[in-house]
Amino acid sequence: MVKTVTGLREPEALPESQLPAHVRRVPRPRPLGRAVELAFLRWEKRQLAPTERFWRDFGMHIVESGAERLLARGTGDAPCIAVAARGRENRFVGPAFRMSEDTDLEVYVKTLNAKPLAAGAIPGGGRGVELRDPAGRAVWLVQGQARAKPLPIRPPVTALVNSAVHAPRVNRTVRTPIEPAQVVRLGHFVLQTVDFAGLTDWYLRVLGLIPTDVQYLADGSPNLAFCRLNLGDTPADHHTVVIVGAIEERYEHSAYEVIDLDALGQGHQVLRARGYRHLWGIGRHVLGSQLFDYWRDPDGFELEHYTDGDLFTADFETSYSPFDMGSLWAWGDDLPASMKPQMNPRTLMRIVALLRSKRITVERLKMVSAALKAPARPWL
């Protein structure tokens, strides 16, 4: 169901318990363990210096800078949120998750052929294992990391927002420093996949994730899942892992929380002034509600600043809505064409190969294409 108001289309989300018969639910496999934090992301880079400059300007704090490895943290208590190792190509290597202390890592060794991590491999110490997701991506599960001392950060100014009906800020001004938007922590990452069902099942089973919002195609089959951590009664981010059905296996973007909207805006100015490529924003998402701003690093990878996101406890029911690009943002500039599949010879060859191998059907390809082509904001 979609509400239409003077050209605007707003998909109506339904709780899982009220789904129409044709919509298929995302299965909830029995989890092997429980992730409690997206700890850090790992990269391989041909040159570390450009990445270091960008990370600093993006608002991360560099804690190790050497010829072979680069480590960065936020202002929170995580000892590391990003690791880049010098290598032969520029690529996303994979995520690392901090697992609950009652998770038995040996279960992953026995059931998924996970390999113990070498001593000293984990920033902040501790123990862990490495396993491969269905796309071949390296995933680390860690325990026992030492927490870091939080770094100083200014208080949010948005607590004193004056509105037409409530004006708590009297005899005070808002003056925020022109500086990089200090990253507090790593929030989430997004993966595209040809095998939506398989990859979603794997991450839910390995990490104990909970689908918060699911979007489905015209035939009722799920094609996008925003998944959160299971923290019980403790509120968790609307999503920590996002999986979307596509025509390739790839990292789409990762997101980093900043203190408030003013940090988002000042950070935007700093990145523009220093010549980085802006991608999308500032705007507000619908699913997750975050205020967002997207950028590309020097190697073309997408990173997002965000603030003011939704939080949910483990008992909150999964919601479902139609797969609609317009539902990704409530306001702001139109979704850029660069964030959609580019129709070129390389893309056509990929599609032909997928069809020949029967990894995707013509019918599913048509449904995804129709959703991507529908104008989200008809006047743009």
Tab-separated table of C-alpha atoms in Angstrom:
chain	number	residue	atom	x	y	z
A	1	MET	CA	0.000	0.000	0.000
A	2	VAL	CA	1.288	3.442	-0.944
A	3	LYS	CA	-0.128	6.803	0.053
A	4	THR	CA	0.006	9.466	-2.693
A	5	VAL	CA	-0.224	13.160	-1.835
A	6	THR	CA	0.257	15.707	-4.644
A	7	GLY	CA	2.961	13.634	-6.323
A	8	LEU	CA	4.627	12.377	-3.146
A	9	ARG	CA	4.536	8.638	-2.500
A	10	GLU	CA	4.891	7.352	1.046
A	11	PRO	CA	4.911	3.551	1.484
A	12	GLU	CA	2.900	2.349	4.442
A	13	ALA	CA	4.734	-0.112	6.640
A	14	LEU	CA	2.828	-3.046	8.130
A	15	PRO	CA	3.856	-5.094	11.174
A	16	GLU	CA	4.819	-8.669	10.388
A	17	SER	CA	1.733	-9.999	12.188
A	18	GLN	CA	-0.544	-8.133	9.769
A	19	LEU	CA	1.058	-8.958	6.422
A	20	PRO	CA	-1.135	-9.845	3.437
A	21	ALA	CA	-0.857	-13.447	2.264
A	22	HIS	CA	1.315	-12.733	-0.794
A	23	VAL	CA	4.170	-11.101	1.182
A	24	ARG	CA	6.855	-13.539	2.272
A	25	ARG	CA	8.505	-13.079	5.646
A	26	VAL	CA	12.256	-13.117	6.145
A	27	PRO	CA	12.954	-16.397	8.002
A	28	ARG	CA	14.464	-16.074	11.486
A	29	PRO	CA	17.055	-18.870	11.833
A	30	ARG	CA	18.220	-20.054	15.228
A	31	PRO	CA	21.297	-17.924	16.029
A	32	LEU	CA	24.703	-19.412	16.737
A	33	GLY	CA	25.660	-16.451	18.936
A	34	ARG	CA	24.884	-12.809	19.544
A	35	ALA	CA	26.701	-9.731	18.280
A	36	VAL	CA	26.596	-6.720	20.604
A	37	GLU	CA	28.590	-4.196	18.540
A	38	LEU	CA	29.839	-3.561	15.045
A	39	ALA	CA	33.446	-3.255	16.194
A	40	PHE	CA	35.400	-2.113	13.126
A	41	LEU	CA	35.712	-2.435	9.348
A	42	ARG	CA	38.798	-3.670	7.524
A	43	TRP	CA	40.177	-2.350	4.242
A	44	GLU	CA	43.036	-3.002	1.876
A	45	LYS	CA	44.512	0.105	0.248
A	46	ARG	CA	47.297	0.548	-2.291
A	47	GLN	CA	48.199	3.882	-0.686
A	48	LEU	CA	47.539	4.654	2.958
A	49	ALA	CA	48.366	8.368	2.973
A	50	PRO	CA	45.257	9.540	1.020
A	51	THR	CA	43.046	7.387	3.239
A	52	GLU	CA	44.645	8.830	6.366
A	53	ARG	CA	44.027	12.401	5.185
A	54	PHE	CA	40.415	11.614	4.392
A	55	TRP	CA	39.790	9.818	7.685
A	56	ARG	CA	41.137	12.834	9.572
A	57	ASP	CA	39.027	15.270	7.551
A	58	PHE	CA	36.002	12.973	7.949
A	59	GLY	CA	36.398	13.246	11.721
A	60	MET	CA	38.135	10.046	12.791
A	61	HIS	CA	41.079	9.992	15.196
A	62	ILE	CA	44.204	8.227	13.916
A	63	VAL	CA	45.718	5.955	16.553
A	64	GLU	CA	48.295	4.181	14.373
A	65	SER	CA	49.919	5.407	11.180
A	66	GLY	CA	52.647	3.290	9.644
A	67	ALA	CA	53.917	2.128	6.297
A	68	GLU	CA	51.821	-1.054	6.412
A	69	ARG	CA	48.797	-0.324	8.606
A	70	LEU	CA	46.442	2.513	9.505
A	71	LEU	CA	44.071	2.446	12.507
A	72	ALA	CA	41.372	4.963	13.415
A	73	ARG	CA	38.892	5.344	16.276
A	74	GLY	CA	35.966	7.582	17.163
A	75	THR	CA	35.452	9.576	20.329
A	76	GLY	CA	33.606	6.694	21.996
A	77	ASP	CA	35.138	3.823	23.950
A	78	ALA	CA	35.772	1.509	20.979
A	79	PRO	CA	39.555	1.119	20.560
A	80	CYS	CA	39.239	1.036	16.765
A	81	ILE	CA	36.513	1.539	14.152
A	82	ALA	CA	38.548	1.294	10.929
A	83	VAL	CA	41.669	-0.610	9.844
A	84	ALA	CA	43.453	-0.201	6.505
A	85	ALA	CA	46.358	-2.433	5.504
A	86	ARG	CA	48.602	-1.666	2.546
A	87	GLY	CA	47.993	-4.135	-0.256
A	88	ARG	CA	47.778	-4.737	-3.970
A	89	GLU	CA	44.271	-3.347	-4.486
A	90	ASN	CA	41.706	-0.999	-3.021
A	91	ARG	CA	38.964	-3.121	-1.505
A	92	PHE	CA	36.667	-3.622	1.440
A	93	VAL	CA	37.936	-6.691	3.289
A	94	GLY	CA	35.135	-7.211	5.801
A	95	PRO	CA	33.530	-6.342	9.147
A	96	ALA	CA	34.423	-7.283	12.712
A	97	PHE	CA	31.751	-7.772	15.373
A	98	ARG	CA	32.095	-7.829	19.131
A	99	MET	CA	30.219	-10.852	20.417
A	100	SER	CA	28.490	-11.277	23.762
A	101	GLU	CA	30.646	-12.932	26.404
A	102	ASP	CA	28.254	-15.901	26.578
A	103	THR	CA	28.738	-16.598	22.854
A	104	ASP	CA	30.859	-19.708	22.331
A	105	LEU	CA	33.286	-18.949	19.483
A	106	GLU	CA	34.139	-22.633	19.265
A	107	VAL	CA	30.669	-23.212	17.801
A	108	TYR	CA	31.723	-21.273	14.697
A	109	VAL	CA	34.901	-23.325	14.405
A	110	LYS	CA	32.910	-26.560	14.472
A	111	THR	CA	29.943	-25.542	12.318
A	112	LEU	CA	31.329	-22.967	9.865
A	113	ASN	CA	35.028	-23.871	9.748
A	114	ALA	CA	36.041	-20.590	11.394
A	115	LYS	CA	39.757	-20.077	12.025
A	116	PRO	CA	41.205	-18.610	15.242
A	117	LEU	CA	42.752	-15.168	14.795
A	118	ALA	CA	46.451	-14.759	15.411
A	119	ALA	CA	47.578	-13.210	18.669
A	120	GLY	CA	47.847	-9.438	18.293
A	121	ALA	CA	45.646	-9.284	15.182
A	122	ILE	CA	42.742	-7.582	16.977
A	123	PRO	CA	43.072	-3.859	17.800
A	124	GLY	CA	42.519	-3.566	21.525
A	125	GLY	CA	43.505	-7.179	22.104
A	126	GLY	CA	41.271	-10.079	22.957
A	127	ARG	CA	40.477	-13.254	21.060
A	128	GLY	CA	38.478	-14.030	17.950
A	129	VAL	CA	37.792	-16.109	14.871
A	130	GLU	CA	37.552	-15.429	11.150
A	131	LEU	CA	34.918	-16.955	8.912
A	132	ARG	CA	33.698	-16.333	5.382
A	133	ASP	CA	30.226	-15.169	4.474
A	134	PRO	CA	28.532	-16.686	1.380
A	135	ALA	CA	30.079	-13.979	-0.819
A	136	GLY	CA	33.593	-14.914	0.375
A	137	ARG	CA	33.982	-11.827	2.571
A	138	ALA	CA	36.099	-12.179	5.731
A	139	VAL	CA	34.068	-11.660	8.914
A	140	TRP	CA	35.746	-11.421	12.319
A	141	LEU	CA	34.006	-12.276	15.577
A	142	VAL	CA	35.891	-10.928	18.596
A	143	GLN	CA	35.675	-10.973	22.378
A	144	GLY	CA	37.675	-9.462	25.206
A	145	GLN	CA	38.747	-6.217	23.520
A	146	ALA	CA	39.989	-3.607	25.995
A	147	ARG	CA	37.797	-0.517	25.883
A	148	ALA	CA	39.404	2.861	25.241
A	149	LYS	CA	39.028	6.045	27.254
A	150	PRO	CA	36.454	8.263	25.490
A	151	LEU	CA	37.816	11.420	23.865
A	152	PRO	CA	36.486	14.906	24.596
A	153	ILE	CA	33.618	16.076	22.398
A	154	ARG	CA	31.388	19.133	22.594
A	155	PRO	CA	27.863	18.703	23.985
A	156	PRO	CA	24.989	18.613	21.474
A	157	VAL	CA	23.363	21.956	20.743
A	158	THR	CA	20.125	20.386	19.473
A	159	ALA	CA	18.844	19.928	23.040
A	160	LEU	CA	18.189	23.689	23.016
A	161	VAL	CA	16.287	23.976	19.743
A	162	ASN	CA	13.753	26.778	19.677
A	163	SER	CA	10.500	25.988	17.923
A	164	ALA	CA	7.279	27.917	17.439
A	165	VAL	CA	5.749	26.170	20.451
A	166	HIS	CA	8.750	25.553	22.706
A	167	ALA	CA	11.696	27.943	23.113
A	168	PRO	CA	14.180	26.825	25.791
A	169	ARG	CA	17.114	28.821	24.371
A	170	VAL	CA	16.920	32.373	25.734
A	171	ASN	CA	19.815	34.831	25.925
A	172	ARG	CA	22.042	32.189	24.312
A	173	THR	CA	23.368	31.776	20.789
A	174	VAL	CA	24.316	28.743	18.711
A	175	ARG	CA	27.950	28.902	17.602
A	176	THR	CA	29.503	25.604	16.589
A	177	PRO	CA	33.170	25.327	15.568
A	178	ILE	CA	34.133	24.979	11.926
A	179	GLU	CA	35.886	21.629	12.190
A	180	PRO	CA	35.556	18.066	10.916
A	181	ALA	CA	32.419	16.361	12.202
A	182	GLN	CA	33.928	14.332	15.025
A	183	VAL	CA	32.967	10.696	14.530
A	184	VAL	CA	31.639	9.203	17.762
A	185	ARG	CA	31.309	5.614	16.600
A	186	LEU	CA	30.798	3.235	13.707
A	187	GLY	CA	27.077	2.673	13.133
A	188	HIS	CA	26.322	0.356	10.209
A	189	PHE	CA	27.314	-0.941	6.802
A	190	VAL	CA	25.365	-1.992	3.716
A	191	LEU	CA	25.989	-4.970	1.449
A	192	GLN	CA	24.581	-5.636	-2.010
A	193	THR	CA	24.081	-9.258	-2.998
A	194	VAL	CA	22.712	-11.447	-5.772
A	195	ASP	CA	21.547	-14.005	-3.202
A	196	PHE	CA	19.416	-11.930	-0.842
A	197	ALA	CA	17.859	-14.896	0.944
A	198	GLY	CA	21.165	-16.713	1.432
A	199	LEU	CA	23.189	-13.748	2.665
A	200	THR	CA	20.427	-12.520	4.972
A	201	ASP	CA	19.989	-15.974	6.502
A	202	TRP	CA	23.748	-16.232	7.101
A	203	TYR	CA	24.107	-12.893	8.892
A	204	LEU	CA	20.987	-13.436	10.993
A	205	ARG	CA	22.188	-16.919	12.009
A	206	VAL	CA	25.821	-15.976	12.677
A	207	LEU	CA	25.152	-12.711	14.531
A	208	GLY	CA	21.678	-13.173	15.990
A	209	LEU	CA	20.408	-10.065	14.193
A	210	ILE	CA	16.772	-8.932	14.175
A	211	PRO	CA	15.133	-7.548	11.009
A	212	THR	CA	13.696	-4.111	11.827
A	213	ASP	CA	12.379	-3.112	8.394
A	214	VAL	CA	12.011	-5.344	5.338
A	215	GLN	CA	11.085	-4.176	1.842
A	216	TYR	CA	9.572	-6.527	-0.731
A	217	LEU	CA	9.134	-6.630	-4.509
A	218	ALA	CA	5.860	-6.697	-6.444
A	219	ASP	CA	5.549	-10.475	-6.029
A	220	GLY	CA	5.929	-10.203	-2.245
A	221	SER	CA	9.509	-11.506	-2.100
A	222	PRO	CA	11.862	-9.644	0.298
A	223	ASN	CA	14.657	-7.682	-1.336
A	224	LEU	CA	16.010	-5.384	1.395
A	225	ALA	CA	16.492	-5.925	5.125
A	226	PHE	CA	17.536	-3.400	7.772
A	227	CYS	CA	18.804	-5.548	10.660
A	228	ARG	CA	19.614	-4.528	14.233
A	229	LEU	CA	21.562	-6.054	17.085
A	230	ASN	CA	19.719	-8.067	19.709
A	231	LEU	CA	20.527	-6.168	22.904
A	232	GLY	CA	17.458	-7.326	24.806
A	233	ASP	CA	15.854	-4.450	26.716
A	234	THR	CA	18.710	-2.103	25.830
A	235	PRO	CA	17.752	0.049	22.799
A	236	ALA	CA	19.743	-0.754	19.656
A	237	ASP	CA	20.199	1.198	16.429
A	238	HIS	CA	17.446	0.672	13.841
A	239	HIS	CA	20.067	-1.084	11.716
A	240	THR	CA	23.647	-2.255	12.022
A	241	VAL	CA	23.723	-4.507	8.939
A	242	VAL	CA	21.707	-3.764	5.796
A	243	ILE	CA	21.386	-6.307	2.986
A	244	VAL	CA	19.875	-5.435	-0.382
A	245	GLY	CA	19.232	-7.637	-3.394
A	246	ALA	CA	21.202	-6.463	-6.441
A	247	ILE	CA	23.175	-7.686	-9.451
A	248	GLU	CA	26.555	-8.039	-7.745
A	249	GLU	CA	28.264	-8.798	-4.444
A	250	ARG	CA	29.722	-5.589	-3.060
A	251	TYR	CA	30.122	-3.182	-0.157
A	252	GLU	CA	27.773	-0.255	-0.692
A	253	HIS	CA	28.553	2.134	2.176
A	254	SER	CA	29.330	2.437	5.868
A	255	ALA	CA	27.968	5.002	8.333
A	256	TYR	CA	29.487	6.894	11.268
A	257	GLU	CA	27.564	8.716	13.989
A	258	VAL	CA	28.272	12.370	14.817
A	259	ILE	CA	26.955	14.391	17.757
A	260	ASP	CA	24.165	16.410	16.087
A	261	LEU	CA	22.900	18.199	12.983
A	262	ASP	CA	25.309	21.114	13.425
A	263	ALA	CA	28.257	18.700	13.393
A	264	LEU	CA	26.820	17.169	10.220
A	265	GLY	CA	26.609	20.610	8.610
A	266	GLN	CA	30.016	21.880	9.719
A	267	GLY	CA	31.589	18.598	8.675
A	268	HIS	CA	29.941	19.001	5.280
A	269	GLN	CA	31.562	22.425	4.888
A	270	VAL	CA	35.003	21.138	5.865
A	271	LEU	CA	34.880	18.209	3.430
A	272	ARG	CA	33.680	20.459	0.596
A	273	ALA	CA	36.386	23.032	1.331
A	274	ARG	CA	39.049	20.317	1.194
A	275	GLY	CA	37.919	19.110	-2.196
A	276	TYR	CA	36.354	15.728	-1.480
A	277	ARG	CA	33.575	14.342	-3.656
A	278	HIS	CA	30.132	14.838	-2.158
A	279	LEU	CA	27.595	12.154	-2.970
A	280	TRP	CA	24.237	12.778	-1.289
A	281	GLY	CA	22.692	14.912	1.463
A	282	ILE	CA	22.036	16.579	3.752
A	283	GLY	CA	18.642	14.905	4.191
A	284	ARG	CA	16.619	12.638	6.457
A	285	HIS	CA	16.041	8.942	5.909
A	286	VAL	CA	12.633	7.324	6.372
A	287	LEU	CA	13.760	3.870	7.511
A	288	GLY	CA	15.919	4.620	10.543
A	289	SER	CA	15.064	8.354	10.498
A	290	GLN	CA	18.731	9.456	10.477
A	291	LEU	CA	19.843	12.830	9.238
A	292	PHE	CA	22.495	11.888	6.660
A	293	ASP	CA	25.333	13.141	4.479
A	294	TYR	CA	27.229	10.849	2.066
A	295	TRP	CA	30.785	11.241	0.742
A	296	ARG	CA	33.325	9.301	-1.316
A	297	ASP	CA	36.839	8.685	-0.044
A	298	PRO	CA	39.813	9.104	-2.422
A	299	ASP	CA	39.412	5.499	-3.635
A	300	GLY	CA	35.709	5.865	-4.389
A	301	PHE	CA	34.225	4.111	-1.345
A	302	GLU	CA	31.032	5.586	0.138
A	303	LEU	CA	30.965	6.763	3.771
A	304	GLU	CA	28.073	8.426	5.576
A	305	HIS	CA	27.874	10.861	8.452
A	306	TYR	CA	24.618	10.508	10.381
A	307	THR	CA	22.853	11.647	13.546
A	308	ASP	CA	19.442	11.338	15.242
A	309	GLY	CA	18.682	7.705	14.407
A	310	ASP	CA	15.874	5.479	15.682
A	311	LEU	CA	16.424	2.976	18.528
A	312	PHE	CA	14.518	-0.249	19.236
A	313	THR	CA	14.476	-2.934	21.903
A	314	ALA	CA	14.544	-6.606	20.929
A	315	ASP	CA	10.782	-7.086	21.311
A	316	PHE	CA	9.832	-4.500	18.662
A	317	GLU	CA	8.002	-6.180	15.776
A	318	THR	CA	9.495	-6.289	12.259
A	319	SER	CA	7.816	-3.967	9.731
A	320	TYR	CA	7.333	-4.586	5.998
A	321	SER	CA	6.819	-2.167	3.122
A	322	PRO	CA	7.118	-2.223	-0.698
A	323	PHE	CA	10.590	-1.854	-2.217
A	324	ASP	CA	10.497	1.794	-3.249
A	325	MET	CA	13.497	4.076	-3.667
A	326	GLY	CA	11.417	7.058	-2.587
A	327	SER	CA	10.991	5.494	0.848
A	328	LEU	CA	14.716	5.784	1.528
A	329	TRP	CA	14.543	9.491	2.362
A	330	ALA	CA	11.888	11.815	3.722
A	331	TRP	CA	13.394	15.050	2.424
A	332	GLY	CA	16.552	16.302	0.766
A	333	ASP	CA	18.035	16.098	-2.706
A	334	ASP	CA	16.963	13.272	-4.997
A	335	LEU	CA	18.859	9.988	-4.738
A	336	PRO	CA	21.820	10.442	-7.116
A	337	ALA	CA	22.035	8.265	-10.201
A	338	SER	CA	25.464	7.092	-9.029
A	339	MET	CA	23.771	5.185	-6.187
A	340	LYS	CA	21.765	3.147	-8.690
A	341	PRO	CA	23.131	0.483	-11.089
A	342	GLN	CA	24.758	2.126	-14.097
A	343	MET	CA	23.597	0.675	-17.420
A	344	ASN	CA	26.791	0.151	-19.414
A	345	PRO	CA	28.459	-2.751	-21.255
A	346	ARG	CA	29.983	-4.095	-18.054
A	347	THR	CA	26.600	-4.122	-16.296
A	348	LEU	CA	24.944	-5.800	-19.282
A	349	MET	CA	27.588	-8.514	-19.307
A	350	ARG	CA	27.071	-9.100	-15.597
A	351	ILE	CA	23.305	-9.400	-16.062
A	352	VAL	CA	23.717	-11.842	-18.961
A	353	ALA	CA	26.063	-13.991	-16.868
A	354	LEU	CA	23.593	-14.007	-13.950
A	355	LEU	CA	20.727	-15.003	-16.221
A	356	ARG	CA	22.739	-17.788	-17.857
A	357	SER	CA	23.801	-19.173	-14.488
A	358	LYS	CA	20.183	-18.866	-13.258
A	359	ARG	CA	21.297	-16.857	-10.228
A	360	ILE	CA	18.626	-14.324	-11.132
A	361	THR	CA	15.443	-14.586	-13.178
A	362	VAL	CA	14.102	-12.253	-15.835
A	363	GLU	CA	10.995	-11.712	-13.703
A	364	ARG	CA	12.982	-10.616	-10.633
A	365	LEU	CA	15.194	-8.388	-12.761
A	366	LYS	CA	12.105	-6.661	-14.172
A	367	MET	CA	10.635	-6.084	-10.703
A	368	VAL	CA	13.850	-4.568	-9.360
A	369	SER	CA	14.238	-2.429	-12.485
A	370	ALA	CA	10.678	-1.122	-12.182
A	371	ALA	CA	11.255	-0.135	-8.548
A	372	LEU	CA	14.513	1.636	-9.386
A	373	LYS	CA	13.053	3.537	-12.339
A	374	ALA	CA	9.926	4.810	-10.588
A	375	PRO	CA	10.420	8.561	-9.967
A	376	ALA	CA	10.582	9.171	-6.241
A	377	ARG	CA	10.260	12.934	-6.575
A	378	PRO	CA	8.484	13.569	-9.940
A	379	TRP	CA	9.473	17.246	-10.111
A	380	LEU	CA	13.224	16.567	-9.890
